[in-house]
Short mmCIF file of C-alpha atoms in Angstrom, two decimals:
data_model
loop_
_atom_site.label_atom_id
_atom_site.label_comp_id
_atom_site.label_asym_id
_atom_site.label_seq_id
_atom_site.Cartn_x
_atom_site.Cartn_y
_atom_site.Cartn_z
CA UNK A 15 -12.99 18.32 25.01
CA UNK A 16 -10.92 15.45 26.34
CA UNK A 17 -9.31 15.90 29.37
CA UNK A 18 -5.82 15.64 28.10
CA UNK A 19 -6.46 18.03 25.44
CA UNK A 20 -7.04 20.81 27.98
CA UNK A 21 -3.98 19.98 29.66
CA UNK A 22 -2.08 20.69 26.22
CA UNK A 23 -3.42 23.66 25.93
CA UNK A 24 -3.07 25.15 29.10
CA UNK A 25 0.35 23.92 29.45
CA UNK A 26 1.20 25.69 25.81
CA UNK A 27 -0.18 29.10 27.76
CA UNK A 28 1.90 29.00 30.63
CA UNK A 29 5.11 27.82 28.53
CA UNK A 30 4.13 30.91 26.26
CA UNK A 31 3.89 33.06 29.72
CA UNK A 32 7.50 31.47 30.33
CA UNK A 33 9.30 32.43 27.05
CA UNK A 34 8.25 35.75 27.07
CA UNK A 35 9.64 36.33 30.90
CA UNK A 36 12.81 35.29 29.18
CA UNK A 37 12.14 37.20 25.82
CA UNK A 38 11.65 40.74 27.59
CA UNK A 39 14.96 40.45 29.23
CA UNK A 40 18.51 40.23 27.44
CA UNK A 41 19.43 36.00 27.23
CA UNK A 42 22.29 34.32 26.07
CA UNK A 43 22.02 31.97 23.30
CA UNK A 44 23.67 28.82 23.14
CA UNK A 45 24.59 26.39 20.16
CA UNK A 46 23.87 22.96 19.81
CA UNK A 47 25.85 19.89 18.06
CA UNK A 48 23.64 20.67 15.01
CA UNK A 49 24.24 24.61 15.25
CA UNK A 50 20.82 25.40 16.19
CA UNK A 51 20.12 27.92 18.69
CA UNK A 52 19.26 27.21 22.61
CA UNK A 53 18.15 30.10 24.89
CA UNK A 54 16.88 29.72 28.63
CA UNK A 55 13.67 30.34 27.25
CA UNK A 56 13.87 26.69 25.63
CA UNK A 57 14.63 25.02 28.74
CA UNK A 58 12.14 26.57 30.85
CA UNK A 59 9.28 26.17 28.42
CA UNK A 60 10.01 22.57 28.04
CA UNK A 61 9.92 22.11 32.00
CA UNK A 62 6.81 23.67 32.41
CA UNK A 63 5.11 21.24 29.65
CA UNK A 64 6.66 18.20 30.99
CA UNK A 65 5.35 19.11 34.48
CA UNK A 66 1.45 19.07 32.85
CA UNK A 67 2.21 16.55 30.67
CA UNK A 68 3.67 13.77 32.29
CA UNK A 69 0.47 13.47 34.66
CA UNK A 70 -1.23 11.77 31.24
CA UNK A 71 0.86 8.76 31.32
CA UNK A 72 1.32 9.35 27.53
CA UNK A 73 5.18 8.82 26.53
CA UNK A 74 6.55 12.40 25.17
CA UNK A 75 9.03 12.88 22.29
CA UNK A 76 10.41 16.83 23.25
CA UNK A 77 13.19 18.44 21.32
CA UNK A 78 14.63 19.45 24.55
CA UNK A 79 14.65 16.11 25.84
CA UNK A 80 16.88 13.21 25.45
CA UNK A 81 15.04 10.59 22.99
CA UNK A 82 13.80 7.25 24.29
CA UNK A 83 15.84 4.88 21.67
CA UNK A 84 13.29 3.48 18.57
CA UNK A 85 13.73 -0.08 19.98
CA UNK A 86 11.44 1.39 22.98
CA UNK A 87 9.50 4.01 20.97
CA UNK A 88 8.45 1.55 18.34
CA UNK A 89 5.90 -0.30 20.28
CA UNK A 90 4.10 3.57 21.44
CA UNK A 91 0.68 3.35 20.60
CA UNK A 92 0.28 7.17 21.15
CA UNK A 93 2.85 9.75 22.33
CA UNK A 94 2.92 13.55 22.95
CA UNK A 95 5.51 15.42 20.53
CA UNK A 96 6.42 18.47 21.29
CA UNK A 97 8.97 21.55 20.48
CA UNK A 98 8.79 24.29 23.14
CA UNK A 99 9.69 27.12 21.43
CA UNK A 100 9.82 26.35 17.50
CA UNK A 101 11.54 29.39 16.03
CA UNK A 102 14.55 29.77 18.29
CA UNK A 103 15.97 31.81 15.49
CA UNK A 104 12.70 34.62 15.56
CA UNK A 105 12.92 34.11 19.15
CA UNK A 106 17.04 35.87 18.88
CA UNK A 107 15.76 38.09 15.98
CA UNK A 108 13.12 39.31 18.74
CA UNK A 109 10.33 39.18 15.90
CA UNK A 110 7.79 37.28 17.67
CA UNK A 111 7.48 34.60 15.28
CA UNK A 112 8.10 31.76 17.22
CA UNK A 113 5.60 29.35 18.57
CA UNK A 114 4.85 26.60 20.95
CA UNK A 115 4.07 23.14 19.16
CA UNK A 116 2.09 20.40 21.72
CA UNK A 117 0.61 17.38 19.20
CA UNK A 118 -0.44 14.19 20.36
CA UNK A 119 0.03 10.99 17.71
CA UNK A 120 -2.11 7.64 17.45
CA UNK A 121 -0.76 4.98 15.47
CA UNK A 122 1.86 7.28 13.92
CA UNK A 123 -1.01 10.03 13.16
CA UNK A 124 -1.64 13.56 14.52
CA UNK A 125 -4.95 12.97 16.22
CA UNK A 126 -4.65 16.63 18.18
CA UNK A 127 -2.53 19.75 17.92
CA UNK A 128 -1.79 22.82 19.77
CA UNK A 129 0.38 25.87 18.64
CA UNK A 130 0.42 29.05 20.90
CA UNK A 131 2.31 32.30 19.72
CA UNK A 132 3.34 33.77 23.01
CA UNK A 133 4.27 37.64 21.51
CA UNK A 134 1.10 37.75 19.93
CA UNK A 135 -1.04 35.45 22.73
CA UNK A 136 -2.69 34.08 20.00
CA UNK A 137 -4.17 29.77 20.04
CA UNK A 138 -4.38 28.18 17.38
CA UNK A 139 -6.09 24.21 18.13
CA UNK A 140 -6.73 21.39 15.87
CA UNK A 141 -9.22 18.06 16.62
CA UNK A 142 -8.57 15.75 13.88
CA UNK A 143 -11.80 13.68 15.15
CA UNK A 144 -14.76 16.35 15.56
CA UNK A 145 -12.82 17.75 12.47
CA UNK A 146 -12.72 21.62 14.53
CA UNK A 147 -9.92 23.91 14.21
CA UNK A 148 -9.79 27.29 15.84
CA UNK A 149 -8.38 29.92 16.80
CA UNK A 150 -8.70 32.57 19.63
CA UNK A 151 -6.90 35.73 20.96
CA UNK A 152 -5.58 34.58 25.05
CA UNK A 153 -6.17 37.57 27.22
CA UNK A 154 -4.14 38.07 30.42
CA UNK A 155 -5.24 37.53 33.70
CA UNK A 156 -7.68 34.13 35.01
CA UNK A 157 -9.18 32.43 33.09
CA UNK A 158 -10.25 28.93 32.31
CA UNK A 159 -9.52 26.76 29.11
CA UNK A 160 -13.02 25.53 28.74
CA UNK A 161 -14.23 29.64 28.85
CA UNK A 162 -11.28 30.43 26.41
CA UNK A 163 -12.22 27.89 23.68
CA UNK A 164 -16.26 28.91 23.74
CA UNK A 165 -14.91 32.87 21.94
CA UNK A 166 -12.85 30.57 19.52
CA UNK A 167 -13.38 31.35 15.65
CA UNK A 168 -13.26 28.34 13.21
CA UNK A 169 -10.26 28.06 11.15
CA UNK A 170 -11.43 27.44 7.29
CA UNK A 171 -8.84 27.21 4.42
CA UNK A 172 -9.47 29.36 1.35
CA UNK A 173 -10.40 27.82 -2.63
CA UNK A 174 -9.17 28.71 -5.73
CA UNK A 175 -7.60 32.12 -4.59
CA UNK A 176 -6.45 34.37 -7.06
CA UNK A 177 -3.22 34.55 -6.66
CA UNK A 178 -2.30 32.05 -5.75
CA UNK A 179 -0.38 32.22 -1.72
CA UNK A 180 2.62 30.39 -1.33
CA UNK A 181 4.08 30.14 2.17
CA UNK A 182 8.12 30.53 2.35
CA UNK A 183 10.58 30.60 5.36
CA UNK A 184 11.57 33.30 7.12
CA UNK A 185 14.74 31.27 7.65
CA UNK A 186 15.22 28.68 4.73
CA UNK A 187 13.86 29.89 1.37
CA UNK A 188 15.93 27.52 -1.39
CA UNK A 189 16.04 27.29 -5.10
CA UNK A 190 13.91 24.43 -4.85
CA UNK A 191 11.33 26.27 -3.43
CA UNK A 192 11.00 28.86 -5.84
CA UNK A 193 11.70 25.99 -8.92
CA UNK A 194 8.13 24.72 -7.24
CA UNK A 195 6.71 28.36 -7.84
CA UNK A 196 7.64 28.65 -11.01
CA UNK A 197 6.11 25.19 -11.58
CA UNK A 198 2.63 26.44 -10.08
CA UNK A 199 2.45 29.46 -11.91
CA UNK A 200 2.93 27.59 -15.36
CA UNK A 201 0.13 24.53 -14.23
CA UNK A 202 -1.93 27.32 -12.93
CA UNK A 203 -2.21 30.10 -14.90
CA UNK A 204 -2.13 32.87 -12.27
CA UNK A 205 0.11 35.08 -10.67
CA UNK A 206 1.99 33.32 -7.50
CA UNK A 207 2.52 35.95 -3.95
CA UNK A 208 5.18 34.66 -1.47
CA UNK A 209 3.64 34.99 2.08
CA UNK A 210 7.13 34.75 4.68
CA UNK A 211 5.94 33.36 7.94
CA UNK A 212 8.91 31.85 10.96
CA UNK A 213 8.03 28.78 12.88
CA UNK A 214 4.95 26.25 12.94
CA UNK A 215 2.77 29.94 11.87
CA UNK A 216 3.23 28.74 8.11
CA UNK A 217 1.03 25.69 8.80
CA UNK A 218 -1.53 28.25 10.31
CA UNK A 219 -1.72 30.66 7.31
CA UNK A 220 -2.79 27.76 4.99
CA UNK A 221 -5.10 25.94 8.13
CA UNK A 222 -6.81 29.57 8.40
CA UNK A 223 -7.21 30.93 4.73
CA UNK A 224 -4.61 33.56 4.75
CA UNK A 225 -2.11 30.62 2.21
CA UNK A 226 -2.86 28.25 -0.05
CA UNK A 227 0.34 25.98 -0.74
CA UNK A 228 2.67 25.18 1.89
CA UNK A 229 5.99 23.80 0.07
CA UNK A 230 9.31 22.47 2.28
CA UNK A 231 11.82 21.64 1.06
CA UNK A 232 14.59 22.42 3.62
CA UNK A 233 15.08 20.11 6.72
CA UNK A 234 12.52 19.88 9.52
CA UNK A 235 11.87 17.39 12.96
CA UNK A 236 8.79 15.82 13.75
CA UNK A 237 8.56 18.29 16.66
CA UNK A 238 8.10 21.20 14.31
CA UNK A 239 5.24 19.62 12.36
CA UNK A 240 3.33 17.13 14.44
CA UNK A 241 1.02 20.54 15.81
CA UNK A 242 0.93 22.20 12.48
CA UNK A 243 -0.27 18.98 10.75
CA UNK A 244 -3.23 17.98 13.36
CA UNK A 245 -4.51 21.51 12.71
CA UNK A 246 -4.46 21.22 8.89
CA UNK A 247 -5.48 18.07 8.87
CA UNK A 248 -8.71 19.07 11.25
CA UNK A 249 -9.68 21.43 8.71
CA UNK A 250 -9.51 18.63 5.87
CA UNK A 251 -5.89 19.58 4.55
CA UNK A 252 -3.57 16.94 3.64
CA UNK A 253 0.57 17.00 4.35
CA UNK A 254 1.78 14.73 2.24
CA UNK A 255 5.58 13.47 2.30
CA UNK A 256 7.59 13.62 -0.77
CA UNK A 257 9.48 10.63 -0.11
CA UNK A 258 6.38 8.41 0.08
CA UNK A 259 3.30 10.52 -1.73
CA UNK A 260 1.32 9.68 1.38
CA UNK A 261 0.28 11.68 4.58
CA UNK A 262 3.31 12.19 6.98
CA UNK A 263 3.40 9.54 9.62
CA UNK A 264 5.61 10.29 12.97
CA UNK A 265 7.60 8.70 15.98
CA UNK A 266 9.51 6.87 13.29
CA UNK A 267 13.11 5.83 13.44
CA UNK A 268 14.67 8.90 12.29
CA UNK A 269 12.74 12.42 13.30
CA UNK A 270 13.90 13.60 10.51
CA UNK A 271 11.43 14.63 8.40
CA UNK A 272 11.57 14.16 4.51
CA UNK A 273 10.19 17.32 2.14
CA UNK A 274 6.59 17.60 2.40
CA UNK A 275 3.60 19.78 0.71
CA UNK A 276 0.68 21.04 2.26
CA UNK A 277 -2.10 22.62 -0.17
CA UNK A 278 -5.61 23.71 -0.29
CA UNK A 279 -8.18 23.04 -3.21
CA UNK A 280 -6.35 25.21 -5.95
#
């Protein structure tokens, strides 16, 4: 595995190993412009990823950091994007659904994506290239990233699953969300089970089986999905934007993301 790769994923590890210092302790929370929550656990994760990050010479788009202006970010080639600790909210709610999200974009694509879930010390990796996605469980103590990835398990989404899985929010379940599940029921022809997952883990589910229809329609950054959609789109899963009917593209002029589906064969 590339060189840089390794560094993502070690340096989603020990940002993990830094959230949790802060999650096993009592933290204030504070509020951004936006409302959004910001613990210490935020900061401190995002220094210990810049530290491994900036030795790839790759520019880095970071939530927690303040955003090189479009007329510079335009001519990127590549760049990292990265939240972390997506999930601030779980993070509060103490429910261990939060994540860390590294991804690394070519020409506006995920090529590469990391997500680590500190509570549960759980990796989930995507390699848009070789086509892999994994996951493994990250015991404590030494080890090394190359030993790690060699007890990985292949991620594989599931077919025409009966019924049929629909991933909501934790956070942000809307009408139009459940207008869409009436609207697969009807096309369908089979009952419809809401799965509720917090954070970048709803990309997972449908990357590892466990969902088959990943609908948003509530506001999200490219930090929250760059990860998510590497490791879908390693397993052969498209994310397709609402606003254009094609696959998401990133470091665009406004991170906002539009609404976006992600689905398995159905």
């Amino acid at each position: 595995m590339h060189e840089n790769y390794l560094k993502a994923i070690e340096a989603s590890i020990k940002a993990g190993d830094a959230i949790m210092d802060i999650y096993q302790q009592d933290f204030d929370v504070e509020y951004k412009d936006d409302a959004s929550p910001l613990t210490q656990a935020d900061k401190n994760a995002n220094a210990v990823i810049m530290s491994y990050l900036e030795t790839t010479s790759i520019p880095i788009i970071s939530e927690e950091n303040k955003q090189t202006d479009y007329a510079e970010r335009k001519s990127w080639t590549q760049c990292w994007i990265v939240d972390p600790l997506d999930g601030t909210k779980e993070f509060v709610k103490k429910n261990g659904e939060f994540t860390v999200n590294i991804a690394l974009i070519d020409q506006q694509k995920p090529v590469f994506g990391v997500i680590y879930v500190p509570a549960q010390r759980l990796l989930y990796v995507g390699d848009v290239e070789t086509g892999q996605a994994f996951k493994v469980e990250v015991l404590e103590g030494n080890y090394s990233v190359t030993d790690l990835l060699k007890a990985a398990k292949p991620l594989e989404p599931s077919k025409n699953s009966n019924p049929l899985r629909v991933v909501g929010s934790r956070s942000h379940m809307n009408q139009d969300t459940l207008d869409h599940v009436e609207a697969l029921k009807k096309k369908h022809q089979k009952p419809v089970e809401i799965v509720s997952k917090g954070s970048s883990l709803k990309f997972c589910l449908v990357a590892e089986g466990q969902a088959d229809v990943y609908p948003r329609y509530a506001p999200t950054m490219e930090w929250d999905t760059a990860a998510g959609q590497a490791i879908c789109k390693a397993v052969g899963l498209e994310v397709i934007s609402l606003d254009t009917n094609q696959e998401m593209l990133y470091n665009r002029e406004n991170l906002l993301n539009g609404h976006f589906h992600v689905k398995t064969e159905l």
